[in-house]
PDB file of C-alpha atoms in Angstrom:
ATOM      1  CA  UNK A   1      -5.194   3.690  21.969  1.00 92.00           C
ATOM      2  CA  UNK A   2      -7.140   3.103  18.762  1.00 97.00           C
ATOM      3  CA  UNK A   3      -9.668   0.286  18.945  1.00 98.00           C
ATOM      4  CA  UNK A   4      -9.487  -1.485  15.591  1.00 98.00           C
ATOM      5  CA  UNK A   5     -12.100  -3.501  13.772  1.00 98.00           C
ATOM      6  CA  UNK A   6     -10.745  -5.741  11.022  1.00 98.00           C
ATOM      7  CA  UNK A   7     -12.764  -6.527   7.895  1.00 98.00           C
ATOM      8  CA  UNK A   8     -11.641  -9.849   6.389  1.00 96.00           C
ATOM      9  CA  UNK A   9      -9.768 -12.813   7.798  1.00 97.00           C
ATOM     10  CA  UNK A  10      -7.409 -13.377   4.858  1.00 94.00           C
ATOM     11  CA  UNK A  11      -3.643 -13.334   4.669  1.00 94.00           C
ATOM     12  CA  UNK A  12      -3.097  -9.570   4.761  1.00 96.00           C
ATOM     13  CA  UNK A  13      -5.541  -9.258   7.669  1.00 97.00           C
ATOM     14  CA  UNK A  14      -3.459 -11.845   9.530  1.00 97.00           C
ATOM     15  CA  UNK A  15      -0.326  -9.801   8.838  1.00 96.00           C
ATOM     16  CA  UNK A  16      -1.969  -6.597  10.059  1.00 97.00           C
ATOM     17  CA  UNK A  17      -3.252  -8.215  13.259  1.00 97.00           C
ATOM     18  CA  UNK A  18       0.151  -9.782  13.910  1.00 96.00           C
ATOM     19  CA  UNK A  19       2.009  -6.487  13.510  1.00 95.00           C
ATOM     20  CA  UNK A  20      -0.596  -4.555  15.483  1.00 95.00           C
ATOM     21  CA  UNK A  21       0.486  -6.592  18.503  1.00 91.00           C
ATOM     22  CA  UNK A  22       3.951  -4.960  18.214  1.00 90.00           C
ATOM     23  CA  UNK A  23       2.617  -1.451  18.779  1.00 93.00           C
ATOM     24  CA  UNK A  24       1.118   0.326  21.761  1.00 93.00           C
ATOM     25  CA  UNK A  25      -0.929   2.740  19.628  1.00 96.00           C
ATOM     26  CA  UNK A  26      -3.856   0.407  19.055  1.00 97.00           C
ATOM     27  CA  UNK A  27      -5.383  -3.013  19.519  1.00 97.00           C
ATOM     28  CA  UNK A  28      -7.825  -5.173  17.617  1.00 98.00           C
ATOM     29  CA  UNK A  29     -11.158  -5.387  19.426  1.00 98.00           C
ATOM     30  CA  UNK A  30     -13.373  -6.747  16.637  1.00 98.00           C
ATOM     31  CA  UNK A  31     -13.203  -8.816  13.458  1.00 98.00           C
ATOM     32  CA  UNK A  32     -15.802  -9.279  10.757  1.00 98.00           C
ATOM     33  CA  UNK A  33     -16.196 -12.113   8.270  1.00 97.00           C
ATOM     34  CA  UNK A  34     -18.918 -13.460   6.003  1.00 94.00           C
ATOM     35  CA  UNK A  35     -18.738 -16.665   8.055  1.00 95.00           C
ATOM     36  CA  UNK A  36     -18.970 -16.789  11.831  1.00 97.00           C
ATOM     37  CA  UNK A  37     -16.546 -19.717  11.968  1.00 97.00           C
ATOM     38  CA  UNK A  38     -13.855 -17.652  10.239  1.00 97.00           C
ATOM     39  CA  UNK A  39     -14.422 -14.703  12.574  1.00 98.00           C
ATOM     40  CA  UNK A  40     -14.244 -16.992  15.600  1.00 98.00           C
ATOM     41  CA  UNK A  41     -11.056 -18.687  14.395  1.00 98.00           C
ATOM     42  CA  UNK A  42      -9.395 -15.331  13.664  1.00 98.00           C
ATOM     43  CA  UNK A  43     -10.553 -13.937  16.994  1.00 98.00           C
ATOM     44  CA  UNK A  44      -9.167 -16.914  18.892  1.00 98.00           C
ATOM     45  CA  UNK A  45      -5.810 -16.658  17.163  1.00 97.00           C
ATOM     46  CA  UNK A  46      -5.337 -12.949  17.900  1.00 97.00           C
ATOM     47  CA  UNK A  47      -7.262 -12.605  21.147  1.00 97.00           C
ATOM     48  CA  UNK A  48      -9.990 -10.437  19.594  1.00 98.00           C
ATOM     49  CA  UNK A  49     -13.132 -10.392  21.746  1.00 98.00           C
ATOM     50  CA  UNK A  50     -15.834  -9.150  19.333  1.00 98.00           C
ATOM     51  CA  UNK A  51     -16.450 -11.535  16.431  1.00 98.00           C
ATOM     52  CA  UNK A  52     -19.024 -10.645  13.781  1.00 98.00           C
ATOM     53  CA  UNK A  53     -20.575 -12.736  11.029  1.00 96.00           C
ATOM     54  CA  UNK A  54     -20.965  -9.765   8.692  1.00 97.00           C
ATOM     55  CA  UNK A  55     -19.140  -6.582   7.772  1.00 98.00           C
ATOM     56  CA  UNK A  56     -22.310  -4.630   8.499  1.00 98.00           C
ATOM     57  CA  UNK A  57     -22.352  -5.608  12.168  1.00 98.00           C
ATOM     58  CA  UNK A  58     -18.579  -5.082  12.414  1.00 98.00           C
ATOM     59  CA  UNK A  59     -18.788  -1.437  11.334  1.00 98.00           C
ATOM     60  CA  UNK A  60     -21.723  -0.827  13.695  1.00 98.00           C
ATOM     61  CA  UNK A  61     -19.786  -2.173  16.700  1.00 98.00           C
ATOM     62  CA  UNK A  62     -19.711   0.729  19.205  1.00 98.00           C
ATOM     63  CA  UNK A  63     -16.347  -0.401  20.570  1.00 98.00           C
ATOM     64  CA  UNK A  64     -14.624   0.134  17.192  1.00 98.00           C
ATOM     65  CA  UNK A  65     -12.883   3.463  16.477  1.00 98.00           C
ATOM     66  CA  UNK A  66     -11.243   2.620  13.149  1.00 98.00           C
ATOM     67  CA  UNK A  67     -11.738  -0.085  10.538  1.00 98.00           C
ATOM     68  CA  UNK A  68      -9.002  -1.861   8.600  1.00 98.00           C
ATOM     69  CA  UNK A  69     -10.224  -3.096   5.197  1.00 98.00           C
ATOM     70  CA  UNK A  70      -8.272  -6.140   4.058  1.00 97.00           C
ATOM     71  CA  UNK A  71     -10.655  -7.667   1.522  1.00 97.00           C
ATOM     72  CA  UNK A  72      -9.720  -8.350  -2.143  1.00 95.00           C
ATOM     73  CA  UNK A  73      -9.224  -5.287  -4.354  1.00 95.00           C
ATOM     74  CA  UNK A  74     -12.690  -5.142  -5.967  1.00 97.00           C
ATOM     75  CA  UNK A  75     -14.353  -5.000  -2.533  1.00 97.00           C
ATOM     76  CA  UNK A  76     -12.279  -2.112  -1.145  1.00 98.00           C
ATOM     77  CA  UNK A  77     -14.647   0.622  -2.308  1.00 98.00           C
ATOM     78  CA  UNK A  78     -17.800  -1.063  -0.997  1.00 98.00           C
ATOM     79  CA  UNK A  79     -16.316  -2.122   2.326  1.00 98.00           C
ATOM     80  CA  UNK A  80     -14.580   1.190   3.025  1.00 98.00           C
ATOM     81  CA  UNK A  81     -17.749   3.090   2.139  1.00 98.00           C
ATOM     82  CA  UNK A  82     -19.683   0.866   4.527  1.00 98.00           C
ATOM     83  CA  UNK A  83     -17.309   1.784   7.356  1.00 98.00           C
ATOM     84  CA  UNK A  84     -17.292   5.500   6.551  1.00 98.00           C
ATOM     85  CA  UNK A  85     -21.089   5.636   6.489  1.00 98.00           C
ATOM     86  CA  UNK A  86     -21.065   3.998   9.906  1.00 98.00           C
ATOM     87  CA  UNK A  87     -18.927   6.881  11.173  1.00 98.00           C
ATOM     88  CA  UNK A  88     -15.647   4.965  11.452  1.00 98.00           C
ATOM     89  CA  UNK A  89     -12.153   6.085  10.510  1.00 98.00           C
ATOM     90  CA  UNK A  90     -10.776   3.793   7.777  1.00 98.00           C
ATOM     91  CA  UNK A  91      -7.468   2.299   6.649  1.00 98.00           C
ATOM     92  CA  UNK A  92      -7.860   0.645   3.217  1.00 98.00           C
ATOM     93  CA  UNK A  93      -5.440  -1.935   1.845  1.00 98.00           C
ATOM     94  CA  UNK A  94      -3.609  -1.107  -1.327  1.00 97.00           C
ATOM     95  CA  UNK A  95      -4.435  -0.688  -4.075  1.00 97.00           C
ATOM     96  CA  UNK A  96      -6.870   1.780  -2.532  1.00 98.00           C
ATOM     97  CA  UNK A  97      -9.580   0.952  -5.089  1.00 98.00           C
ATOM     98  CA  UNK A  98      -9.917  -0.536  -8.556  1.00 97.00           C
ATOM     99  CA  UNK A  99      -9.801   2.855 -10.266  1.00 98.00           C
ATOM    100  CA  UNK A 100      -9.610   6.603  -9.696  1.00 98.00           C
ATOM    101  CA  UNK A 101     -13.384   7.132  -9.830  1.00 98.00           C
ATOM    102  CA  UNK A 102     -13.878   4.808  -6.866  1.00 98.00           C
ATOM    103  CA  UNK A 103     -11.012   6.502  -5.022  1.00 98.00           C
ATOM    104  CA  UNK A 104     -12.550   9.939  -5.535  1.00 98.00           C
ATOM    105  CA  UNK A 105     -15.863   8.730  -4.103  1.00 98.00           C
ATOM    106  CA  UNK A 106     -14.239   7.408  -0.936  1.00 98.00           C
ATOM    107  CA  UNK A 107     -12.214  10.575  -0.415  1.00 98.00           C
ATOM    108  CA  UNK A 108     -15.296  12.763  -0.907  1.00 98.00           C
ATOM    109  CA  UNK A 109     -17.275  10.673   1.576  1.00 98.00           C
ATOM    110  CA  UNK A 110     -14.556  10.818   4.236  1.00 98.00           C
ATOM    111  CA  UNK A 111     -14.102  14.564   3.853  1.00 98.00           C
ATOM    112  CA  UNK A 112     -17.846  15.209   3.977  1.00 98.00           C
ATOM    113  CA  UNK A 113     -18.167  13.194   7.186  1.00 98.00           C
ATOM    114  CA  UNK A 114     -14.979  14.530   8.791  1.00 98.00           C
ATOM    115  CA  UNK A 115     -13.409  11.081   9.112  1.00 98.00           C
ATOM    116  CA  UNK A 116      -9.813   9.906   8.766  1.00 98.00           C
ATOM    117  CA  UNK A 117      -9.054   7.870   5.651  1.00 98.00           C
ATOM    118  CA  UNK A 118      -5.756   6.465   4.359  1.00 98.00           C
ATOM    119  CA  UNK A 119      -4.409   3.954   1.892  1.00 98.00           C
ATOM    120  CA  UNK A 120      -2.496   1.197   3.645  1.00 98.00           C
ATOM    121  CA  UNK A 121       0.657   1.631   1.560  1.00 97.00           C
ATOM    122  CA  UNK A 122       2.737   0.381   4.453  1.00 96.00           C
ATOM    123  CA  UNK A 123       6.054   0.968   2.675  1.00 96.00           C
ATOM    124  CA  UNK A 124       5.551   4.744   3.002  1.00 97.00           C
ATOM    125  CA  UNK A 125       5.934   4.577   6.771  1.00 96.00           C
ATOM    126  CA  UNK A 126       8.973   2.333   7.060  1.00 95.00           C
ATOM    127  CA  UNK A 127      12.062   3.922   8.658  1.00 92.00           C
ATOM    128  CA  UNK A 128      14.219   3.671   5.526  1.00 94.00           C
ATOM    129  CA  UNK A 129      11.531   5.309   3.374  1.00 96.00           C
ATOM    130  CA  UNK A 130      11.187   8.177   5.818  1.00 96.00           C
ATOM    131  CA  UNK A 131      14.963   8.645   5.790  1.00 96.00           C
ATOM    132  CA  UNK A 132      15.018   8.595   1.987  1.00 97.00           C
ATOM    133  CA  UNK A 133      12.386  11.341   1.899  1.00 98.00           C
ATOM    134  CA  UNK A 134      14.510  13.384   4.300  1.00 97.00           C
ATOM    135  CA  UNK A 135      17.574  12.998   2.096  1.00 98.00           C
ATOM    136  CA  UNK A 136      15.595  13.962  -1.003  1.00 98.00           C
ATOM    137  CA  UNK A 137      14.207  17.031   0.754  1.00 98.00           C
ATOM    138  CA  UNK A 138      17.779  17.999   1.659  1.00 98.00           C
ATOM    139  CA  UNK A 139      18.705  17.816  -2.029  1.00 97.00           C
ATOM    140  CA  UNK A 140      21.544  15.330  -1.615  1.00 97.00           C
ATOM    141  CA  UNK A 141      20.907  13.814  -5.062  1.00 98.00           C
ATOM    142  CA  UNK A 142      20.681  17.117  -6.889  1.00 98.00           C
ATOM    143  CA  UNK A 143      18.157  17.162  -9.714  1.00 98.00           C
ATOM    144  CA  UNK A 144      16.298  13.863  -9.965  1.00 98.00           C
ATOM    145  CA  UNK A 145      16.754  12.062 -13.262  1.00 98.00           C
ATOM    146  CA  UNK A 146      15.520   8.476 -13.008  1.00 98.00           C
ATOM    147  CA  UNK A 147      13.561   6.174 -10.695  1.00 98.00           C
ATOM    148  CA  UNK A 148      13.828   2.413 -11.213  1.00 98.00           C
ATOM    149  CA  UNK A 149      11.747  -0.165  -9.329  1.00 98.00           C
ATOM    150  CA  UNK A 150      11.019  -3.861  -9.821  1.00 96.00           C
ATOM    151  CA  UNK A 151       8.391  -5.988  -8.086  1.00 97.00           C
ATOM    152  CA  UNK A 152       8.499  -9.411  -9.665  1.00 96.00           C
ATOM    153  CA  UNK A 153       7.317 -12.597  -7.950  1.00 96.00           C
ATOM    154  CA  UNK A 154       6.653 -16.180  -9.016  1.00 96.00           C
ATOM    155  CA  UNK A 155       3.232 -17.716  -8.466  1.00 96.00           C
ATOM    156  CA  UNK A 156       2.080 -21.191  -9.408  1.00 94.00           C
ATOM    157  CA  UNK A 157      -0.530 -21.015 -12.178  1.00 93.00           C
ATOM    158  CA  UNK A 158      -3.615 -21.824 -10.120  1.00 93.00           C
ATOM    159  CA  UNK A 159      -6.895 -20.439 -11.538  1.00 90.00           C
ATOM    160  CA  UNK A 160      -8.345 -20.358  -8.007  1.00 87.00           C
ATOM    161  CA  UNK A 161      -5.541 -18.151  -6.667  1.00 92.00           C
ATOM    162  CA  UNK A 162      -6.721 -14.552  -6.303  1.00 91.00           C
ATOM    163  CA  UNK A 163      -3.797 -13.217  -8.371  1.00 93.00           C
ATOM    164  CA  UNK A 164      -5.061 -15.147 -11.400  1.00 96.00           C
ATOM    165  CA  UNK A 165      -8.770 -14.543 -10.773  1.00 94.00           C
ATOM    166  CA  UNK A 166     -10.230 -11.617 -12.778  1.00 94.00           C
ATOM    167  CA  UNK A 167     -13.223 -11.360 -10.441  1.00 94.00           C
ATOM    168  CA  UNK A 168     -10.860 -10.764  -7.499  1.00 93.00           C
ATOM    169  CA  UNK A 169      -8.857  -8.037  -9.234  1.00 94.00           C
ATOM    170  CA  UNK A 170      -6.040 -10.398 -10.130  1.00 95.00           C
ATOM    171  CA  UNK A 171      -2.984  -9.561 -12.179  1.00 96.00           C
ATOM    172  CA  UNK A 172       0.509  -8.236 -11.616  1.00 97.00           C
ATOM    173  CA  UNK A 173      -0.306  -4.530 -11.892  1.00 97.00           C
ATOM    174  CA  UNK A 174      -2.855  -4.117  -9.101  1.00 96.00           C
ATOM    175  CA  UNK A 175      -1.204  -6.470  -6.637  1.00 95.00           C
ATOM    176  CA  UNK A 176       2.522  -5.940  -7.326  1.00 97.00           C
ATOM    177  CA  UNK A 177       2.770  -2.929  -9.608  1.00 98.00           C
ATOM    178  CA  UNK A 178       1.080  -0.639  -7.103  1.00 98.00           C
ATOM    179  CA  UNK A 179       4.310  -0.680  -5.061  1.00 98.00           C
ATOM    180  CA  UNK A 180       6.665   0.712  -7.726  1.00 98.00           C
ATOM    181  CA  UNK A 181       4.000   3.125  -9.013  1.00 98.00           C
ATOM    182  CA  UNK A 182       3.475   4.487  -5.496  1.00 98.00           C
ATOM    183  CA  UNK A 183       7.237   4.643  -4.972  1.00 98.00           C
ATOM    184  CA  UNK A 184       7.675   6.684  -8.153  1.00 98.00           C
ATOM    185  CA  UNK A 185       4.870   8.975  -7.000  1.00 98.00           C
ATOM    186  CA  UNK A 186       6.571   9.488  -3.646  1.00 98.00           C
ATOM    187  CA  UNK A 187       9.796  10.540  -5.364  1.00 98.00           C
ATOM    188  CA  UNK A 188       8.679  12.336  -8.523  1.00 98.00           C
ATOM    189  CA  UNK A 189       5.003  13.171  -8.076  1.00 98.00           C
ATOM    190  CA  UNK A 190       2.377  12.755 -10.784  1.00 97.00           C
ATOM    191  CA  UNK A 191       3.577  11.951 -14.314  1.00 98.00           C
ATOM    192  CA  UNK A 192       2.454  13.821 -17.401  1.00 97.00           C
ATOM    193  CA  UNK A 193       3.219  10.911 -19.760  1.00 98.00           C
ATOM    194  CA  UNK A 194       2.377   7.236 -19.313  1.00 98.00           C
ATOM    195  CA  UNK A 195       3.508   4.390 -21.571  1.00 98.00           C
ATOM    196  CA  UNK A 196       3.107   0.701 -20.817  1.00 98.00           C
ATOM    197  CA  UNK A 197       3.014  -2.784 -22.303  1.00 98.00           C
ATOM    198  CA  UNK A 198       1.502  -5.909 -20.776  1.00 97.00           C
ATOM    199  CA  UNK A 199       1.132  -9.606 -21.561  1.00 97.00           C
ATOM    200  CA  UNK A 200      -1.644 -11.820 -20.176  1.00 96.00           C
ATOM    201  CA  UNK A 201      -1.609 -14.849 -17.944  1.00 96.00           C
ATOM    202  CA  UNK A 202      -3.659 -17.923 -18.842  1.00 95.00           C
ATOM    203  CA  UNK A 203      -6.774 -16.461 -17.168  1.00 95.00           C
ATOM    204  CA  UNK A 204      -6.546 -13.149 -19.005  1.00 94.00           C
ATOM    205  CA  UNK A 205      -5.213 -10.999 -16.150  1.00 96.00           C
ATOM    206  CA  UNK A 206      -1.895  -9.277 -16.770  1.00 96.00           C
ATOM    207  CA  UNK A 207       1.040 -11.559 -16.058  1.00 97.00           C
ATOM    208  CA  UNK A 208       3.641  -8.884 -16.688  1.00 98.00           C
ATOM    209  CA  UNK A 209       3.378  -5.117 -17.055  1.00 98.00           C
ATOM    210  CA  UNK A 210       6.246  -2.742 -17.778  1.00 98.00           C
ATOM    211  CA  UNK A 211       5.743   0.986 -17.303  1.00 98.00           C
ATOM    212  CA  UNK A 212       7.542   4.119 -18.426  1.00 98.00           C
ATOM    213  CA  UNK A 213       6.470   7.371 -16.749  1.00 98.00           C
ATOM    214  CA  UNK A 214       7.591  10.828 -17.822  1.00 98.00           C
ATOM    215  CA  UNK A 215       7.538  14.038 -15.780  1.00 98.00           C
ATOM    216  CA  UNK A 216       7.539  17.736 -16.549  1.00 97.00           C
ATOM    217  CA  UNK A 217      10.999  17.981 -14.974  1.00 97.00           C
ATOM    218  CA  UNK A 218      12.382  15.637 -17.617  1.00 98.00           C
ATOM    219  CA  UNK A 219      12.746  12.774 -15.132  1.00 98.00           C
ATOM    220  CA  UNK A 220      11.688   9.226 -16.033  1.00 98.00           C
ATOM    221  CA  UNK A 221      10.476   6.250 -13.979  1.00 98.00           C
ATOM    222  CA  UNK A 222      11.105   2.707 -15.248  1.00 98.00           C
ATOM    223  CA  UNK A 223       8.880   0.209 -13.453  1.00 98.00           C
ATOM    224  CA  UNK A 224       8.201  -3.503 -13.886  1.00 98.00           C
ATOM    225  CA  UNK A 225       6.006  -6.148 -12.298  1.00 98.00           C
ATOM    226  CA  UNK A 226       5.332  -9.792 -13.112  1.00 98.00           C
ATOM    227  CA  UNK A 227       3.731 -12.921 -11.676  1.00 96.00           C
ATOM    228  CA  UNK A 228       6.026 -15.194 -13.696  1.00 96.00           C
ATOM    229  CA  UNK A 229       9.460 -14.896 -12.102  1.00 97.00           C
ATOM    230  CA  UNK A 230      11.288 -13.677  -9.018  1.00 96.00           C
ATOM    231  CA  UNK A 231      13.005 -10.359  -9.688  1.00 94.00           C
ATOM    232  CA  UNK A 232      15.499  -8.395  -7.680  1.00 94.00           C
ATOM    233  CA  UNK A 233      12.696  -6.315  -6.091  1.00 96.00           C
ATOM    234  CA  UNK A 234      15.234  -3.528  -5.768  1.00 96.00           C
ATOM    235  CA  UNK A 235      14.753   0.178  -6.392  1.00 98.00           C
ATOM    236  CA  UNK A 236      16.998   3.124  -7.195  1.00 98.00           C
ATOM    237  CA  UNK A 237      16.713   6.889  -7.332  1.00 98.00           C
ATOM    238  CA  UNK A 238      19.258   8.561  -9.606  1.00 98.00           C
ATOM    239  CA  UNK A 239      20.127  12.252  -9.502  1.00 98.00           C
ATOM    240  CA  UNK A 240      22.733  14.577 -10.914  1.00 98.00           C
ATOM    241  CA  UNK A 241      24.755  14.491  -7.666  1.00 98.00           C
ATOM    242  CA  UNK A 242      24.383  10.838  -6.715  1.00 98.00           C
ATOM    243  CA  UNK A 243      22.016   7.933  -6.363  1.00 98.00           C
ATOM    244  CA  UNK A 244      20.217   5.901  -3.714  1.00 98.00           C
ATOM    245  CA  UNK A 245      20.124   2.105  -4.141  1.00 98.00           C
ATOM    246  CA  UNK A 246      17.549   0.275  -2.010  1.00 97.00           C
ATOM    247  CA  UNK A 247      18.086  -3.387  -1.288  1.00 94.00           C
ATOM    248  CA  UNK A 248      15.447  -5.961  -2.200  1.00 88.00           C
ATOM    249  CA  UNK A 249      12.673  -6.089  -1.285  1.00 92.00           C
ATOM    250  CA  UNK A 250      12.586  -2.286  -1.448  1.00 96.00           C
ATOM    251  CA  UNK A 251       9.025  -2.077  -0.063  1.00 95.00           C
ATOM    252  CA  UNK A 252       9.929  -4.027   3.096  1.00 93.00           C
ATOM    253  CA  UNK A 253      12.144  -2.956   6.046  1.00 92.00           C
ATOM    254  CA  UNK A 254      15.565  -2.996   4.351  1.00 93.00           C
ATOM    255  CA  UNK A 255      18.825  -1.093   4.073  1.00 94.00           C
ATOM    256  CA  UNK A 256      19.888   1.329   1.380  1.00 96.00           C
ATOM    257  CA  UNK A 257      23.090   2.954   0.145  1.00 97.00           C
ATOM    258  CA  UNK A 258      23.653   6.611  -0.713  1.00 98.00           C
ATOM    259  CA  UNK A 259      26.286   6.794  -3.460  1.00 98.00           C
ATOM    260  CA  UNK A 260      27.415  10.362  -4.174  1.00 97.00           C
ATOM    261  CA  UNK A 261      28.834  11.307  -7.564  1.00 95.00           C
ATOM    262  CA  UNK A 262      32.019  12.153  -5.698  1.00 93.00           C
ATOM    263  CA  UNK A 263      32.955  10.701  -2.326  1.00 92.00           C
ATOM    264  CA  UNK A 264      32.388   7.513  -0.377  1.00 96.00           C
ATOM    265  CA  UNK A 265      29.106   5.565  -0.282  1.00 97.00           C
ATOM    266  CA  UNK A 266      27.105   5.650   2.959  1.00 96.00           C
ATOM    267  CA  UNK A 267      25.107   2.683   4.221  1.00 95.00           C
ATOM    268  CA  UNK A 268      21.815   3.313   6.036  1.00 93.00           C
ATOM    269  CA  UNK A 269      19.892   0.927   8.290  1.00 83.00           C
ATOM    270  CA  UNK A 270      20.264  -2.679   9.232  1.00 76.00           C
ATOM    271  CA  UNK A 271      17.024  -4.374   8.320  1.00 66.00           C
ATOM    272  CA  UNK A 272      14.899  -4.824  11.478  1.00 63.00           C
ATOM    273  CA  UNK A 273      13.390  -8.176  12.300  1.00 55.00           C
ATOM    274  CA  UNK A 274       9.849  -7.059  13.103  1.00 63.00           C
ATOM    275  CA  UNK A 275       7.118  -6.705  10.517  1.00 70.00           C
ATOM    276  CA  UNK A 276       6.497  -3.353   8.927  1.00 86.00           C
ATOM    277  CA  UNK A 277       2.723  -2.989   9.015  1.00 94.00           C
ATOM    278  CA  UNK A 278       2.785  -1.656  12.549  1.00 94.00           C
ATOM    279  CA  UNK A 279       4.186   1.639  11.271  1.00 95.00           C
ATOM    280  CA  UNK A 280       1.049   2.404   9.272  1.00 97.00           C
ATOM    281  CA  UNK A 281      -1.103   1.580  12.304  1.00 97.00           C
ATOM    282  CA  UNK A 282       0.978   3.984  14.383  1.00 97.00           C
ATOM    283  CA  UNK A 283       0.523   6.663  11.724  1.00 98.00           C
ATOM    284  CA  UNK A 284      -3.262   6.287  11.793  1.00 98.00           C
ATOM    285  CA  UNK A 285      -3.324   6.592  15.583  1.00 98.00           C
ATOM    286  CA  UNK A 286      -0.970   9.576  15.523  1.00 97.00           C
ATOM    287  CA  UNK A 287      -3.101  11.512  13.039  1.00 98.00           C
ATOM    288  CA  UNK A 288      -6.429  10.680  14.650  1.00 98.00           C
ATOM    289  CA  UNK A 289      -5.098  11.750  18.048  1.00 97.00           C
ATOM    290  CA  UNK A 290      -3.985  15.042  16.471  1.00 97.00           C
ATOM    291  CA  UNK A 291      -7.443  15.572  14.996  1.00 97.00           C
ATOM    292  CA  UNK A 292      -6.176  15.239  11.416  1.00 97.00           C
ATOM    293  CA  UNK A 293      -8.234  13.601   8.680  1.00 97.00           C
ATOM    294  CA  UNK A 294      -5.380  12.327   6.513  1.00 98.00           C
ATOM    295  CA  UNK A 295      -1.664  11.613   6.613  1.00 98.00           C
ATOM    296  CA  UNK A 296       0.809  14.056   5.054  1.00 97.00           C
ATOM    297  CA  UNK A 297       2.993  11.034   4.310  1.00 97.00           C
ATOM    298  CA  UNK A 298       0.240   9.342   2.251  1.00 98.00           C
ATOM    299  CA  UNK A 299      -2.120  12.209   1.309  1.00 98.00           C
ATOM    300  CA  UNK A 300      -5.531  11.399  -0.114  1.00 98.00           C
ATOM    301  CA  UNK A 301      -5.022  13.570  -3.197  1.00 98.00           C
ATOM    302  CA  UNK A 302      -1.857  11.618  -3.959  1.00 98.00           C
ATOM    303  CA  UNK A 303      -3.675   8.312  -3.519  1.00 98.00           C
ATOM    304  CA  UNK A 304      -6.252   9.466  -6.069  1.00 98.00           C
ATOM    305  CA  UNK A 305      -3.450  10.624  -8.408  1.00 98.00           C
ATOM    306  CA  UNK A 306      -1.783   7.213  -8.108  1.00 98.00           C
ATOM    307  CA  UNK A 307      -5.039   5.529  -9.106  1.00 98.00           C
ATOM    308  CA  UNK A 308      -5.229   7.871 -12.116  1.00 98.00           C
ATOM    309  CA  UNK A 309      -1.749   6.704 -13.110  1.00 98.00           C
ATOM    310  CA  UNK A 310      -2.833   3.089 -12.686  1.00 98.00           C
ATOM    311  CA  UNK A 311      -5.870   3.787 -14.893  1.00 98.00           C
ATOM    312  CA  UNK A 312      -3.577   5.314 -17.510  1.00 98.00           C
ATOM    313  CA  UNK A 313      -1.309   2.252 -17.411  1.00 98.00           C
ATOM    314  CA  UNK A 314      -4.300  -0.027 -17.995  1.00 97.00           C
ATOM    315  CA  UNK A 315      -5.502   2.176 -20.847  1.00 96.00           C
ATOM    316  CA  UNK A 316      -2.033   2.147 -22.439  1.00 96.00           C
ATOM    317  CA  UNK A 317      -1.906  -1.666 -22.433  1.00 94.00           C
ATOM    318  CA  UNK A 318      -5.245  -2.176 -24.201  1.00 82.00           C
ATOM    319  CA  UNK A 319      -4.684   0.093 -27.190  1.00 65.00           C
TER     320      UNK A 319
END
């Protein structure tokens, strides 16, 4: 039973605390906020006994085994480092950091201290994603040719909203694009070619970014994200012997269809009703109990590689 401390009282922290209640692998024992009132309100809502008015006191809480970092993107590096230096295992919301250099620093710190660290890319641990990885390992699609993924949402143009705020790491790429980029990494690995175009929102953050990734195998990934419109949020993996089509939203608990080049399609999974963040919490507990310092399903070297791809996308859009 992992005793969790939660940094932040924002929306994603609420989702994590809610889903944590659906698992028997851990429980929230502490929450930290910059304001005591926020910590107390969050603690009351989720039955969390230890309520701290700073992240510093949260990470020093002796009752906390692991820290969940749910602050805005630009604070991930600082807050995760704070927890690691306090000797806590850490689960960091995605995107893991703002760039690959920050990611490398966190990974080096965790490895030096012998602590567990993982990016909270919750989609990796959903049942349908695990089944897709099994099918790919079995070679049912033959040689992989193309990955397609779309994460497009509509947001009202509010300069105070974090997605439009440059100082909070706003923009489509970091908040939405991380999902298709991570999905492509899961399927095809690290690209050797990165092309991208982007157009800005009214605050200067990217409103839409489209990405083309190339791989040594000859495979391509076509990825898109935007803040301006609701897309299908579907994904597909295409191979020489068939394809997998994942229903929208592909990064949530959903069904998918295996469509062979010859033969009848097979449907997998009825979408479950419960939230999906509990699966990543279970993974953290499973690995810590086994004495492991990272998850083979979301390895630290891959997280760093994903941030390098994100850096390359940004660089490609500012030429």
